[in-house]
Protein backbone atom coordinates (compact mmCIF):
# COMPACT_ATOMS: atom_id res chain seq x y z
CA UNK A 1 0.00 0.00 0.00
CA UNK A 2 1.18 3.48 -0.89
CA UNK A 3 -0.12 6.94 -0.01
CA UNK A 4 -1.36 9.19 -2.81
CA UNK A 5 0.60 12.43 -3.05
CA UNK A 6 -2.54 14.42 -3.92
CA UNK A 7 -5.41 13.10 -1.78
CA UNK A 8 -3.29 11.30 0.87
CA UNK A 9 -5.44 8.14 0.71
CA UNK A 10 -3.78 4.74 0.72
CA UNK A 11 -3.95 2.76 -2.52
CA UNK A 12 -2.80 -0.48 -4.07
CA UNK A 13 -0.48 0.33 -6.96
CA UNK A 14 -1.33 -3.01 -8.63
CA UNK A 15 -5.06 -2.26 -8.89
CA UNK A 16 -6.39 -2.76 -12.44
CA UNK A 17 -6.54 0.49 -14.43
CA UNK A 18 -9.49 1.86 -16.34
CA UNK A 19 -9.00 3.68 -19.63
CA UNK A 20 -8.88 7.00 -17.78
CA UNK A 21 -6.47 5.49 -15.27
CA UNK A 22 -4.11 4.47 -18.07
CA UNK A 23 -4.27 7.96 -19.54
CA UNK A 24 -3.57 9.41 -16.09
CA UNK A 25 -0.58 7.10 -15.72
CA UNK A 26 0.81 8.35 -19.03
CA UNK A 27 0.34 11.96 -17.93
CA UNK A 28 1.98 11.20 -14.58
CA UNK A 29 5.02 9.70 -16.26
CA UNK A 30 5.45 12.00 -19.23
CA UNK A 31 4.12 15.39 -18.16
CA UNK A 32 3.91 15.69 -14.38
CA UNK A 33 6.83 13.37 -13.43
CA UNK A 34 4.98 11.84 -10.46
CA UNK A 35 4.37 8.32 -11.77
CA UNK A 36 3.61 5.76 -9.07
CA UNK A 37 2.61 8.39 -6.53
CA UNK A 38 -1.11 8.78 -7.32
CA UNK A 39 -4.14 6.63 -6.57
CA UNK A 40 -6.46 5.45 -9.32
CA UNK A 41 -9.06 8.10 -8.52
CA UNK A 42 -6.55 10.95 -8.82
CA UNK A 43 -5.10 9.46 -12.02
CA UNK A 44 -8.57 9.24 -13.56
CA UNK A 45 -9.46 12.78 -12.48
CA UNK A 46 -6.22 14.13 -13.92
CA UNK A 47 -6.96 12.46 -17.26
CA UNK A 48 -10.50 13.85 -17.37
CA UNK A 49 -9.36 17.36 -16.48
CA UNK A 50 -6.57 17.20 -19.04
CA UNK A 51 -9.06 16.20 -21.73
CA UNK A 52 -11.21 19.21 -20.83
CA UNK A 53 -8.56 21.87 -20.28
CA UNK A 54 -5.25 20.88 -21.91
CA UNK A 55 -6.26 21.44 -25.50
CA UNK A 56 -2.65 21.52 -26.67
CA UNK A 57 -2.42 17.81 -25.77
CA UNK A 58 -5.65 16.86 -27.56
CA UNK A 59 -4.67 17.73 -31.10
CSV table of N, CA and C in Angstrom, one decimal:
chain,number,residue,atom,x,y,z
A,1,UNK,N,0.8,-1.2,0.0
A,1,UNK,CA,0.0,0.0,0.0
A,1,UNK,C,0.9,1.2,0.0
A,2,UNK,N,0.5,2.2,-0.8
A,2,UNK,CA,1.2,3.5,-0.9
A,2,UNK,C,0.2,4.6,-0.6
A,3,UNK,N,0.7,5.8,-0.3
A,3,UNK,CA,-0.1,6.9,0.0
A,3,UNK,C,-0.1,7.9,-1.2
A,4,UNK,N,-1.2,8.3,-1.7
A,4,UNK,CA,-1.4,9.2,-2.8
A,4,UNK,C,-0.8,10.6,-2.4
A,5,UNK,N,0.0,11.1,-3.3
A,5,UNK,CA,0.6,12.4,-3.0
A,5,UNK,C,-0.4,13.6,-3.2
A,6,UNK,N,-1.5,13.3,-3.8
A,6,UNK,CA,-2.5,14.4,-3.9
A,6,UNK,C,-3.6,14.3,-2.8
A,7,UNK,N,-4.3,13.2,-2.7
A,7,UNK,CA,-5.4,13.1,-1.8
A,7,UNK,C,-5.0,12.5,-0.4
A,8,UNK,N,-3.8,11.9,-0.4
A,8,UNK,CA,-3.3,11.3,0.9
A,8,UNK,C,-4.0,10.0,1.3
A,9,UNK,N,-4.8,9.4,0.4
A,9,UNK,CA,-5.4,8.1,0.7
A,9,UNK,C,-4.5,7.0,0.3
A,10,UNK,N,-4.6,5.9,1.1
A,10,UNK,CA,-3.8,4.7,0.7
A,10,UNK,C,-4.4,4.0,-0.5
A,11,UNK,N,-3.5,3.5,-1.3
A,11,UNK,CA,-4.0,2.8,-2.5
A,11,UNK,C,-3.0,1.6,-2.8
A,12,UNK,N,-3.6,0.7,-3.6
A,12,UNK,CA,-2.8,-0.5,-4.1
A,12,UNK,C,-2.3,-0.2,-5.5
A,13,UNK,N,-1.0,-0.1,-5.7
A,13,UNK,CA,-0.5,0.3,-7.0
A,13,UNK,C,-0.7,-0.7,-8.0
A,14,UNK,N,-1.1,-1.9,-7.7
A,14,UNK,CA,-1.3,-3.0,-8.6
A,14,UNK,C,-2.8,-3.2,-9.0
A,15,UNK,N,-3.6,-2.2,-8.6
A,15,UNK,CA,-5.1,-2.3,-8.9
A,15,UNK,C,-5.2,-2.1,-10.4
A,16,UNK,N,-6.2,-2.9,-11.0
A,16,UNK,CA,-6.4,-2.8,-12.4
A,16,UNK,C,-6.8,-1.3,-12.8
A,17,UNK,N,-6.3,-0.9,-14.0
A,17,UNK,CA,-6.5,0.5,-14.4
A,17,UNK,C,-7.7,0.5,-15.4
A,18,UNK,N,-8.5,1.6,-15.3
A,18,UNK,CA,-9.5,1.9,-16.3
A,18,UNK,C,-8.8,2.6,-17.5
A,19,UNK,N,-9.6,2.9,-18.5
A,19,UNK,CA,-9.0,3.7,-19.6
A,19,UNK,C,-8.5,5.1,-19.2
A,20,UNK,N,-9.3,5.7,-18.3
A,20,UNK,CA,-8.9,7.0,-17.8
A,20,UNK,C,-7.7,6.8,-16.9
A,21,UNK,N,-7.6,5.7,-16.1
A,21,UNK,CA,-6.5,5.5,-15.3
A,21,UNK,C,-5.2,5.3,-16.1
A,22,UNK,N,-5.3,4.6,-17.2
A,22,UNK,CA,-4.1,4.5,-18.1
A,22,UNK,C,-3.7,5.8,-18.6
A,23,UNK,N,-4.6,6.6,-19.0
A,23,UNK,CA,-4.3,8.0,-19.5
A,23,UNK,C,-3.6,8.8,-18.4
A,24,UNK,N,-4.2,8.7,-17.2
A,24,UNK,CA,-3.6,9.4,-16.1
A,24,UNK,C,-2.2,8.9,-15.8
A,25,UNK,N,-1.9,7.6,-15.9
A,25,UNK,CA,-0.6,7.1,-15.7
A,25,UNK,C,0.4,7.7,-16.7
A,26,UNK,N,-0.1,7.8,-18.0
A,26,UNK,CA,0.8,8.3,-19.0
A,26,UNK,C,1.1,9.8,-18.7
A,27,UNK,N,0.1,10.6,-18.3
A,27,UNK,CA,0.3,12.0,-17.9
A,27,UNK,C,1.3,12.1,-16.7
A,28,UNK,N,1.1,11.2,-15.8
A,28,UNK,CA,2.0,11.2,-14.6
A,28,UNK,C,3.4,10.9,-14.9
A,29,UNK,N,3.7,10.0,-15.9
A,29,UNK,CA,5.0,9.7,-16.3
A,29,UNK,C,5.7,10.7,-17.2
A,30,UNK,N,4.9,11.2,-18.2
A,30,UNK,CA,5.5,12.0,-19.2
A,30,UNK,C,5.4,13.5,-19.0
A,31,UNK,N,4.3,14.0,-18.3
A,31,UNK,CA,4.1,15.4,-18.2
A,31,UNK,C,4.4,15.9,-16.7
A,32,UNK,N,3.8,15.2,-15.8
A,32,UNK,CA,3.9,15.7,-14.4
A,32,UNK,C,5.1,15.1,-13.6
A,33,UNK,N,5.7,14.0,-14.1
A,33,UNK,CA,6.8,13.4,-13.4
A,33,UNK,C,6.5,12.9,-12.0
A,34,UNK,N,5.3,12.4,-11.8
A,34,UNK,CA,5.0,11.8,-10.5
A,34,UNK,C,4.4,10.4,-10.6
A,35,UNK,N,4.9,9.7,-11.6
A,35,UNK,CA,4.4,8.3,-11.8
A,35,UNK,C,4.6,7.5,-10.5
A,36,UNK,N,3.6,6.7,-10.2
A,36,UNK,CA,3.6,5.8,-9.1
A,36,UNK,C,3.2,6.4,-7.8
A,37,UNK,N,2.9,7.7,-7.8
A,37,UNK,CA,2.6,8.4,-6.5
A,37,UNK,C,1.1,8.7,-6.4
A,38,UNK,N,0.3,8.4,-7.4
A,38,UNK,CA,-1.1,8.8,-7.3
A,38,UNK,C,-2.0,7.6,-7.3
A,39,UNK,N,-3.1,7.7,-6.6
A,39,UNK,CA,-4.1,6.6,-6.6
A,39,UNK,C,-4.9,6.6,-7.9
A,40,UNK,N,-5.7,5.6,-8.1
A,40,UNK,CA,-6.5,5.4,-9.3
A,40,UNK,C,-7.5,6.6,-9.5
A,41,UNK,N,-8.1,7.0,-8.4
A,41,UNK,CA,-9.1,8.1,-8.5
A,41,UNK,C,-8.4,9.4,-9.0
A,42,UNK,N,-7.3,9.7,-8.4
A,42,UNK,CA,-6.6,10.9,-8.8
A,42,UNK,C,-6.0,10.8,-10.2
A,43,UNK,N,-5.6,9.7,-10.6
A,43,UNK,CA,-5.1,9.5,-12.0
A,43,UNK,C,-6.3,9.7,-13.0
A,44,UNK,N,-7.4,9.1,-12.7
A,44,UNK,CA,-8.6,9.2,-13.6
A,44,UNK,C,-9.0,10.7,-13.6
A,45,UNK,N,-9.1,11.4,-12.5
A,45,UNK,CA,-9.5,12.8,-12.5
A,45,UNK,C,-8.5,13.6,-13.3
A,46,UNK,N,-7.2,13.4,-13.2
A,46,UNK,CA,-6.2,14.1,-13.9
A,46,UNK,C,-6.4,13.9,-15.4
A,47,UNK,N,-6.7,12.7,-15.8
A,47,UNK,CA,-7.0,12.5,-17.3
A,47,UNK,C,-8.2,13.2,-17.7
A,48,UNK,N,-9.3,13.2,-17.0
A,48,UNK,CA,-10.5,13.8,-17.4
A,48,UNK,C,-10.3,15.4,-17.5
A,49,UNK,N,-9.6,15.9,-16.5
A,49,UNK,CA,-9.4,17.4,-16.5
A,49,UNK,C,-8.4,17.7,-17.6
A,50,UNK,N,-7.5,16.9,-17.9
A,50,UNK,CA,-6.6,17.2,-19.0
A,50,UNK,C,-7.3,17.2,-20.4
A,51,UNK,N,-8.3,16.2,-20.5
A,51,UNK,CA,-9.1,16.2,-21.7
A,51,UNK,C,-9.9,17.5,-21.9
A,52,UNK,N,-10.4,18.0,-20.8
A,52,UNK,CA,-11.2,19.2,-20.8
A,52,UNK,C,-10.4,20.5,-21.0
A,53,UNK,N,-9.2,20.6,-20.4
A,53,UNK,CA,-8.6,21.9,-20.3
A,53,UNK,C,-7.2,22.0,-21.0
A,54,UNK,N,-6.6,20.9,-21.3
A,54,UNK,CA,-5.2,20.9,-21.9
A,54,UNK,C,-5.4,20.6,-23.4
A,55,UNK,N,-6.0,21.6,-24.1
A,55,UNK,CA,-6.3,21.4,-25.5
A,55,UNK,C,-5.0,21.2,-26.3
A,56,UNK,N,-3.9,21.7,-25.9
A,56,UNK,CA,-2.7,21.5,-26.7
A,56,UNK,C,-2.2,20.0,-26.7
A,57,UNK,N,-2.7,19.2,-25.8
A,57,UNK,CA,-2.4,17.8,-25.8
A,57,UNK,C,-3.5,17.0,-26.5
A,58,UNK,N,-4.6,17.6,-26.9
A,58,UNK,CA,-5.7,16.9,-27.6
A,58,UNK,C,-5.7,17.1,-29.0
A,59,UNK,N,-4.6,17.5,-29.6
A,59,UNK,CA,-4.7,17.7,-31.1
A,59,UNK,C,-4.1,16.6,-31.9
